[in-house]
PDB file of C-alpha atoms in Angstrom:
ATOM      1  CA  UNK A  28       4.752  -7.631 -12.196  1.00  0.00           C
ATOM      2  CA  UNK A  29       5.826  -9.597  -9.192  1.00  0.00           C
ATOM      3  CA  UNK A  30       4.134 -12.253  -7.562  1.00  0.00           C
ATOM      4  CA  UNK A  31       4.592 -11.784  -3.762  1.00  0.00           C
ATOM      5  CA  UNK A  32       2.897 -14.224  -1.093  1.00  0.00           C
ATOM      6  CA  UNK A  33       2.952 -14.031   2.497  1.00  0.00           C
ATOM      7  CA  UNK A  34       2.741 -16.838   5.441  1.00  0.00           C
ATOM      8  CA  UNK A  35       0.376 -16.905   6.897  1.00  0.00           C
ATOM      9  CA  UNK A  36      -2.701 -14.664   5.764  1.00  0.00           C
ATOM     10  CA  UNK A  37      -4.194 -14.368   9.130  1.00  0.00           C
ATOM     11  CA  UNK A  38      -3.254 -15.327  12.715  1.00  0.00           C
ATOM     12  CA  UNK A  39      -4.827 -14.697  16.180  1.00  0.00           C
ATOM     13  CA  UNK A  40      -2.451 -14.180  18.913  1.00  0.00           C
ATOM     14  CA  UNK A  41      -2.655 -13.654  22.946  1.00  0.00           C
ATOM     15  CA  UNK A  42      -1.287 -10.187  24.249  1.00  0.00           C
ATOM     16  CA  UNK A  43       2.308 -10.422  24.901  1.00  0.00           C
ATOM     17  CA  UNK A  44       3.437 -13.189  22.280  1.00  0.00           C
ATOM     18  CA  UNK A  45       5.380 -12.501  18.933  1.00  0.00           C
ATOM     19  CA  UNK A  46       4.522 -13.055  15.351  1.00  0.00           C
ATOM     20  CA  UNK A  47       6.522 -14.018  12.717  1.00  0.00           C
ATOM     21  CA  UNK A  48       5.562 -13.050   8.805  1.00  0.00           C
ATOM     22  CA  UNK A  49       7.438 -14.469   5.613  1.00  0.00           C
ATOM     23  CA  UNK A  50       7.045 -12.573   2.238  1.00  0.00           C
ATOM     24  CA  UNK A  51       8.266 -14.973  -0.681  1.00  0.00           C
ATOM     25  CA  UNK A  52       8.895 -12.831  -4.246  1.00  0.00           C
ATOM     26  CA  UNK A  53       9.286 -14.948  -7.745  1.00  0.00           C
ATOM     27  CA  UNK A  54      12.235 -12.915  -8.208  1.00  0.00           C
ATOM     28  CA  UNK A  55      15.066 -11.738  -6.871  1.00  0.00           C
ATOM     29  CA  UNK A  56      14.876  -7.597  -5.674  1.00  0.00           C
ATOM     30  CA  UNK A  57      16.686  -4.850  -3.892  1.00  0.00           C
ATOM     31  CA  UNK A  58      14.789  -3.479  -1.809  1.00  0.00           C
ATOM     32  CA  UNK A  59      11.905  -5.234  -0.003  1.00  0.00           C
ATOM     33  CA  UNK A  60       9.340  -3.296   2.173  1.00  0.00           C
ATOM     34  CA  UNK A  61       7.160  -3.548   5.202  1.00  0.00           C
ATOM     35  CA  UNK A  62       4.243  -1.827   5.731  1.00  0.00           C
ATOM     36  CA  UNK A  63       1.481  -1.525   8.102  1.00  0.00           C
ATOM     37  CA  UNK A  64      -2.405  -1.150   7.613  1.00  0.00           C
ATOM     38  CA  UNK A  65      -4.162  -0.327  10.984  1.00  0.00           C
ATOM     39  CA  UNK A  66      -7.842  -0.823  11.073  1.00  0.00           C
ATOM     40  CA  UNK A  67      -9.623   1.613   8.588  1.00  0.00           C
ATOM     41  CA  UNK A  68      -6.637   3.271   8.040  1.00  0.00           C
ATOM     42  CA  UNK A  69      -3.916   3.816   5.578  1.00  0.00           C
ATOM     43  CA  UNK A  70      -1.008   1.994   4.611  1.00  0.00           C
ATOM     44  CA  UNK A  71       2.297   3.078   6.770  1.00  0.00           C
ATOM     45  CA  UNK A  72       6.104   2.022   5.952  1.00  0.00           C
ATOM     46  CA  UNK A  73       7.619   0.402   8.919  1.00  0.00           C
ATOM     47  CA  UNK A  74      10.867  -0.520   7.498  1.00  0.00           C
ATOM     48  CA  UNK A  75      13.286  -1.054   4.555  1.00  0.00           C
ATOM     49  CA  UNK A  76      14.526  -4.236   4.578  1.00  0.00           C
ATOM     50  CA  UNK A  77      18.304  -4.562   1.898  1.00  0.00           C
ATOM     51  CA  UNK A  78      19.443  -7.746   1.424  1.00  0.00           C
ATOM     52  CA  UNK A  79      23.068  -8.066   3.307  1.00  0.00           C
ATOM     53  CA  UNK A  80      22.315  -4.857   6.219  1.00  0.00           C
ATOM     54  CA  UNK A  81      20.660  -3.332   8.734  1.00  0.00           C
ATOM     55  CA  UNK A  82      16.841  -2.704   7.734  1.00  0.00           C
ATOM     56  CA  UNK A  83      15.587   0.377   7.759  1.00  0.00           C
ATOM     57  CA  UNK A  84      13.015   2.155   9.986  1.00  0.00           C
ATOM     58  CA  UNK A  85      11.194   5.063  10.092  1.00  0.00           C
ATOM     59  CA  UNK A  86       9.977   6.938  12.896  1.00  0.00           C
ATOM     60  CA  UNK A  87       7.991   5.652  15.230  1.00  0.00           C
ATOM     61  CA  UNK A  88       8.933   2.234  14.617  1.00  0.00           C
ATOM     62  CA  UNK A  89      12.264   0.421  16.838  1.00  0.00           C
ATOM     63  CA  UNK A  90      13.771  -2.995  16.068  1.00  0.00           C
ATOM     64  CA  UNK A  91      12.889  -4.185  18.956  1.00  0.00           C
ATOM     65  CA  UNK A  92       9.519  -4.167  18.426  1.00  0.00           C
ATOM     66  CA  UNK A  93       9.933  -5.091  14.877  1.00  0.00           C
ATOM     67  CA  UNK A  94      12.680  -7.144  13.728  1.00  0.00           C
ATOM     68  CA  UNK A  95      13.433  -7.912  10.582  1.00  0.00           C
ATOM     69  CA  UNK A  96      15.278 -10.920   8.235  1.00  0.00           C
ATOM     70  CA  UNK A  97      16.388 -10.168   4.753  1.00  0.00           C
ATOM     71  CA  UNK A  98      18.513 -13.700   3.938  1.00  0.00           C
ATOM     72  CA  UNK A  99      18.052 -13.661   0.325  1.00  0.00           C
ATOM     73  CA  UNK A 100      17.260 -11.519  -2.277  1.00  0.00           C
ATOM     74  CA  UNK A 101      13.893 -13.296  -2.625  1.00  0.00           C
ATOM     75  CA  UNK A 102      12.824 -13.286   1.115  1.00  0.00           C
ATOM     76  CA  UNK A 103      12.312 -11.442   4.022  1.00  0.00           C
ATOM     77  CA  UNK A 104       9.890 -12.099   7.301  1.00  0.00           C
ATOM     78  CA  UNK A 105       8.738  -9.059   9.886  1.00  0.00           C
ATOM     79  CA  UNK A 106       8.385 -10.296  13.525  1.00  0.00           C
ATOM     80  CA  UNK A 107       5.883  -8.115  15.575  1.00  0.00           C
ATOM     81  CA  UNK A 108       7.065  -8.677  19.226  1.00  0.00           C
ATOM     82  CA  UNK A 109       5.677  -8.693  22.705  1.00  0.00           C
ATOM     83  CA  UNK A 110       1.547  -7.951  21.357  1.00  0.00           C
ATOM     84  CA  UNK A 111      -0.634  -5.622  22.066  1.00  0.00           C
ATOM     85  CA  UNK A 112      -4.331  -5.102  20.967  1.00  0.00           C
ATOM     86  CA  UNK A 113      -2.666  -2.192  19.176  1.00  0.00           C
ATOM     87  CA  UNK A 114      -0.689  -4.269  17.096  1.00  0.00           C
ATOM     88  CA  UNK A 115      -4.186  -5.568  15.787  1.00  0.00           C
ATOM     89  CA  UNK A 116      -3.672  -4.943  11.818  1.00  0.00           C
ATOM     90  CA  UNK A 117      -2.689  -5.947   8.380  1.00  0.00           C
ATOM     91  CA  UNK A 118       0.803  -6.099   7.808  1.00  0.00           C
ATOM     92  CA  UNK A 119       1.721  -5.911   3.611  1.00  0.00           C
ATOM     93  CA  UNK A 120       5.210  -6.663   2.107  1.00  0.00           C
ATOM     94  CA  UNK A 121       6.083  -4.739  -0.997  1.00  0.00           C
ATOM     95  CA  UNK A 122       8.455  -4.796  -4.065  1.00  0.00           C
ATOM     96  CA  UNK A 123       9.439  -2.423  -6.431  1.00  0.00           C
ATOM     97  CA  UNK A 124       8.605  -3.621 -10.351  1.00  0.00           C
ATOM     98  CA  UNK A 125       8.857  -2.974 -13.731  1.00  0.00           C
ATOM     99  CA  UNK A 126       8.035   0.685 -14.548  1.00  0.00           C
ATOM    100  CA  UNK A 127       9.042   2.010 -11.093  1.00  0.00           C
ATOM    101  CA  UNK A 128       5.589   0.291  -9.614  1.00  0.00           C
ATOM    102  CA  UNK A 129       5.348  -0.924  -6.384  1.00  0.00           C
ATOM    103  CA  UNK A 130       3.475  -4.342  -6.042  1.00  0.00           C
ATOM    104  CA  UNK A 131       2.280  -5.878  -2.668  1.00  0.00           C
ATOM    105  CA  UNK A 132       1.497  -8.677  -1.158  1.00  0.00           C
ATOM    106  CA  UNK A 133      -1.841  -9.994  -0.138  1.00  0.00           C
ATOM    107  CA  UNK A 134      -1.188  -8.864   3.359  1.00  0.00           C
ATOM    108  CA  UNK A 135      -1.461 -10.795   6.758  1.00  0.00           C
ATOM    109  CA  UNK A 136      -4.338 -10.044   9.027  1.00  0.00           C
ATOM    110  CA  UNK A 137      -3.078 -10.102  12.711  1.00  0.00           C
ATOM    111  CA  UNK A 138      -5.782  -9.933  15.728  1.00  0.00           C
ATOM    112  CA  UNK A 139      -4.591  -9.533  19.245  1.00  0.00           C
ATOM    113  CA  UNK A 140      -6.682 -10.273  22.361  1.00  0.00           C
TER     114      UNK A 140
ATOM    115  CA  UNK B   6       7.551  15.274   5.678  1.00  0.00           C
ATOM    116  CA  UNK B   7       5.189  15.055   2.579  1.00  0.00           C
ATOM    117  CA  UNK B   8       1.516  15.465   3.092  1.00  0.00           C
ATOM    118  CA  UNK B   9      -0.796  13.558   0.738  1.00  0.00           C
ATOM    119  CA  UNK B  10      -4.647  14.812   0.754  1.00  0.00           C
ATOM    120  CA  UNK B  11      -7.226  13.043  -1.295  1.00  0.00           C
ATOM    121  CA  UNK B  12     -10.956  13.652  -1.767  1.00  0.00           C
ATOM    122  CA  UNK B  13     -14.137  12.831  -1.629  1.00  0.00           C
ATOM    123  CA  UNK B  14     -13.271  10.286   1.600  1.00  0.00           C
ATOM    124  CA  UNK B  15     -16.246   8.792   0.601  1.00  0.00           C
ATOM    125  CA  UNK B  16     -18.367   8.166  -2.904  1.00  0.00           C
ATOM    126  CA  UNK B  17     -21.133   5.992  -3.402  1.00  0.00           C
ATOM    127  CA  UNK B  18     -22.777   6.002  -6.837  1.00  0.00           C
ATOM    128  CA  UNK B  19     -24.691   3.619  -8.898  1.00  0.00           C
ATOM    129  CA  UNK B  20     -23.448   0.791 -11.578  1.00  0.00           C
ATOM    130  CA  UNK B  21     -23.134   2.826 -14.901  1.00  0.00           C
ATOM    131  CA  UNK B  22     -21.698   5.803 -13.382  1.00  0.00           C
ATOM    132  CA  UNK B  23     -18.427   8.034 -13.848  1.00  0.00           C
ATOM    133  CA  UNK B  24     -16.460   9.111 -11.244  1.00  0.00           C
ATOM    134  CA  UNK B  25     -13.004  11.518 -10.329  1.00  0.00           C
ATOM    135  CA  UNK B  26     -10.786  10.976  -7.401  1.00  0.00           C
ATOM    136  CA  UNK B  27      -8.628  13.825  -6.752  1.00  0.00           C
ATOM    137  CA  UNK B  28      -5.198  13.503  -5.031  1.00  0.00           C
ATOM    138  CA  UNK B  29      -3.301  16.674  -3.606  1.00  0.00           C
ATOM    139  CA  UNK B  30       0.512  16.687  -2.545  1.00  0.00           C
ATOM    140  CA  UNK B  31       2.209  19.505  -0.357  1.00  0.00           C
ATOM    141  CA  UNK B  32       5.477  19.089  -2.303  1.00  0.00           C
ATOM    142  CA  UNK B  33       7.502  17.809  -5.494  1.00  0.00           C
ATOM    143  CA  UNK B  34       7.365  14.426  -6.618  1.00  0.00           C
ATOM    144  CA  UNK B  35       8.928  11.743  -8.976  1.00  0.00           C
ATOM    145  CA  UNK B  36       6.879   8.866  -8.434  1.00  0.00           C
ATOM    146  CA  UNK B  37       2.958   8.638  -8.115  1.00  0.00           C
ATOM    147  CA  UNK B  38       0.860   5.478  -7.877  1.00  0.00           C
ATOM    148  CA  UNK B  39      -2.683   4.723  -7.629  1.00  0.00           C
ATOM    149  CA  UNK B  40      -3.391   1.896  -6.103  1.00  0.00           C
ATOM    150  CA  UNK B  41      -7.003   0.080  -5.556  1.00  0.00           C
ATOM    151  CA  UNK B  42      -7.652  -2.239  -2.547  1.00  0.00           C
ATOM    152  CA  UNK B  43     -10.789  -4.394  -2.881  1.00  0.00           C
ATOM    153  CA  UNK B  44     -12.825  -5.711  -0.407  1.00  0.00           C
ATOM    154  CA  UNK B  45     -10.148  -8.310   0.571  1.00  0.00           C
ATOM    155  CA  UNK B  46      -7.587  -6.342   0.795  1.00  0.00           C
ATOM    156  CA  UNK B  47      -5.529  -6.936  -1.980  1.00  0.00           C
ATOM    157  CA  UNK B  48      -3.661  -3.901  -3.198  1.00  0.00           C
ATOM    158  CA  UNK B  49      -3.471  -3.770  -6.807  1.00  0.00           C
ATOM    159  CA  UNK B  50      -1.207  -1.275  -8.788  1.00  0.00           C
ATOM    160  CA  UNK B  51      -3.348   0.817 -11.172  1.00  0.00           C
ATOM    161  CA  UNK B  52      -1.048   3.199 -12.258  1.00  0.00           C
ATOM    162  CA  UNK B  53       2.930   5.175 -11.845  1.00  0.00           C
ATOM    163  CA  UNK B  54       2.262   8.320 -13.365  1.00  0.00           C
ATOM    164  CA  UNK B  55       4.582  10.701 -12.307  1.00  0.00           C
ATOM    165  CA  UNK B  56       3.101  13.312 -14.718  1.00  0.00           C
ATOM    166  CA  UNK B  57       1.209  13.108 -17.776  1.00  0.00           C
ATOM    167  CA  UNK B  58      -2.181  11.153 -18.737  1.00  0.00           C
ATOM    168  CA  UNK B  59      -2.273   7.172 -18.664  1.00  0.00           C
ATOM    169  CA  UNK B  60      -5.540   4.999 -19.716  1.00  0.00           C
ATOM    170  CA  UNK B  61      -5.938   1.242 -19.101  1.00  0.00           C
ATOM    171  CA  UNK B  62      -9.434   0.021 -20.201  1.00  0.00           C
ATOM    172  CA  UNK B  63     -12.212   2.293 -18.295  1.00  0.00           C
ATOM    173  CA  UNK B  64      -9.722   3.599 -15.544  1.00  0.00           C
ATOM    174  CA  UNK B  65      -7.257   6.537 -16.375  1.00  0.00           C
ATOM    175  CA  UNK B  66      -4.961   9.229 -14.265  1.00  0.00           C
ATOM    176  CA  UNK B  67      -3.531  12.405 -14.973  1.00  0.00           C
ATOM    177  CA  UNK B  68      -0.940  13.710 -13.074  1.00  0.00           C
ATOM    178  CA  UNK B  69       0.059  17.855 -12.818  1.00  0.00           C
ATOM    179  CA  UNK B  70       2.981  17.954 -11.196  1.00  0.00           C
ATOM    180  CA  UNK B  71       3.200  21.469 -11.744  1.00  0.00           C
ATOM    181  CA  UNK B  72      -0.144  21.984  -9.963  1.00  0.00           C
ATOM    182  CA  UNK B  73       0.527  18.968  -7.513  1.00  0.00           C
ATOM    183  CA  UNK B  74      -2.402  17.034  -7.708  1.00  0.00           C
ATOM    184  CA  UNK B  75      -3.085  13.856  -9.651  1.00  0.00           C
ATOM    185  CA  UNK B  76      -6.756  12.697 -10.724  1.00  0.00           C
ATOM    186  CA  UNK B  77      -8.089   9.255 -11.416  1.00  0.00           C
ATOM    187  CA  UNK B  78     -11.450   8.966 -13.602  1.00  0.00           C
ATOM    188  CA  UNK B  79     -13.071   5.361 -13.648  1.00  0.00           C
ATOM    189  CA  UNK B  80     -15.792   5.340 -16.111  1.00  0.00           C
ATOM    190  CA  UNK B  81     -18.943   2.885 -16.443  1.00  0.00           C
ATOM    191  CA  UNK B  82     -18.641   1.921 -12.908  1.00  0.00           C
ATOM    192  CA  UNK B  83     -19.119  -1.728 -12.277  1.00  0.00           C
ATOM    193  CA  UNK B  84     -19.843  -3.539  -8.875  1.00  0.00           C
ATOM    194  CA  UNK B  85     -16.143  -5.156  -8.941  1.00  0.00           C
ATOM    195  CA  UNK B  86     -14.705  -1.308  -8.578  1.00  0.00           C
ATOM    196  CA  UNK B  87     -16.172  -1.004  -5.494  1.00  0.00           C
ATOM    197  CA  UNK B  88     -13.014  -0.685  -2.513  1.00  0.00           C
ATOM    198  CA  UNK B  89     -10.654   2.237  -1.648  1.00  0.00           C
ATOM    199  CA  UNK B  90      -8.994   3.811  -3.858  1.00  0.00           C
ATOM    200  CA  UNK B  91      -4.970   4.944  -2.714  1.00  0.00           C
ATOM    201  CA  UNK B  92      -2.888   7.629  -4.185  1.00  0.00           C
ATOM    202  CA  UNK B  93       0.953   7.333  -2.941  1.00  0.00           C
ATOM    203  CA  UNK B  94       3.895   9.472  -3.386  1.00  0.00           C
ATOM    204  CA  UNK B  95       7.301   8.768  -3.392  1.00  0.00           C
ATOM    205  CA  UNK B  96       9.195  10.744  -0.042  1.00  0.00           C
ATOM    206  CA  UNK B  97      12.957   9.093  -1.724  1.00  0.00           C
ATOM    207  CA  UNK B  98      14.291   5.646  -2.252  1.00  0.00           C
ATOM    208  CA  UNK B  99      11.146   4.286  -3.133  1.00  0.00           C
ATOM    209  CA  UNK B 100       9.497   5.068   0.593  1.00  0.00           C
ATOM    210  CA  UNK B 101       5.870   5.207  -0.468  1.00  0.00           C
ATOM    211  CA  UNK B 102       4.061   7.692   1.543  1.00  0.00           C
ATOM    212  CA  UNK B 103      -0.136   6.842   1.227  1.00  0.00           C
ATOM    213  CA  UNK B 104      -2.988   9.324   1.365  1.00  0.00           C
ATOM    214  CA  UNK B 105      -6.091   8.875   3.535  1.00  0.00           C
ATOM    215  CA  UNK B 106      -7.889   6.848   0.553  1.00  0.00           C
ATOM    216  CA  UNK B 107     -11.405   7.232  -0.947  1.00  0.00           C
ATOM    217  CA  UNK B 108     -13.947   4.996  -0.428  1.00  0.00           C
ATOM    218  CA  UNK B 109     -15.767   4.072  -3.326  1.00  0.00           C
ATOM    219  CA  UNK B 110     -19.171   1.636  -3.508  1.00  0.00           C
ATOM    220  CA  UNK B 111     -21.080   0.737  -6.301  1.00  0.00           C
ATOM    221  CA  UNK B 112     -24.104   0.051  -6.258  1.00  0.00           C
ATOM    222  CA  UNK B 113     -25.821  -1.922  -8.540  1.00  0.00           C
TER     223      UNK B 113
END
């Protein structure tokens, strides 16, 4: 399995700032993924996010409000832009792994006021 | 898109005890994980299990993806399985679409 950490693990920002999240893998992958947990609620993919293009997004969700980084093939960070108390949640990176299985990250816990 | 159901929403049962989470999709699949996330929320991969029956200790799955619906049994329940419990299908290029989750406490 791979071993996936984010930066940081929790953060409380003012309405109207921007947050940015790394997600470090131990080894290199294709495809790296974003996903959003809102509060009691289940997971939601954001984006897709290939090493050397565009990311990915589905619907609902606009680079503008979420850009993403993919330099490597071991690293990619999700900025959440201009906050909102809406944009209180837990945002999770994810990997594919051996056996088709899709590993995550601990997750970062992001609090707006 | 692909609708994922699962059920009970909630369970709360008492250390010792066996339980069955059911998952339901609305269409065909190639790729279905359960997934646990503990009271931390660390998502842990329990199982890919497209179709067929899997078994890893007390926990096991059986997929019919015939029947579209997927089942996960946990047996002797212990405190540390308390959390929600995630099926997730695969919509295409690995895009993991998540169902609702089941709550599950154990009580000791």
């Amino acid at each position: 399995s791979a071993v996936i950490s984010q930066k940081p693990s929790r953060d409380i920002c003012q309405r109207g700032t921007s947050l940015t999240i790394q997600c470090q893998v131990d080894s290199q992958v294709t495809m790296m993924f974003w996903y959003r947990q809102q509060p009691g609620q289940s997971l939601t993919l954001i984006a897709t996010a290939n090493q050397g293009s565009e990311a990915t997004y589905e619907s609902g969700f606009v680079i503008d409000k979420f850009p993403i980084s993919r330099p490597n093939l071991t690293f990619s960070t999700l900025t959440v832009s201009n906050l909102s108390p809406e944009d209180s949640s837990i945002y999770l990176c994810s990997v594919d792994g051996t056996g088709r299985r899709q590993f995550f990250g601990p997750g970062t816990r992001l609090t707006v006021l | 898109g692909i609708q994922v159901e699962q059920s009970p929403p909630d369970l709360i049962l008492q250390e010792g005890a066996n339980s069955t989470l059911r998952c339901n999709f609305s269409d065909s699949v190639n790729n279905l994980q359960w997934f646990h996330q503990n009271p931390w929320g660390q998502l842990i991969n329990l199982f890919y299990i497209p179709s067929g029956t899997k078994q890893n200790g007390r926990l096991s799955a059986t997929t019919v993806a015939t029947e579209r619906y997927s089942l996960l049994y946990i047996s002797s329940s212990q405190t540390t399985d308390s959390g929600v419990y995630f099926c997730a299908v695969d919509q295409g290029a690995q895009k993991l679409v998540f169902g609702q989750g089941t709550r599950l406490t154990i009580n000791p």
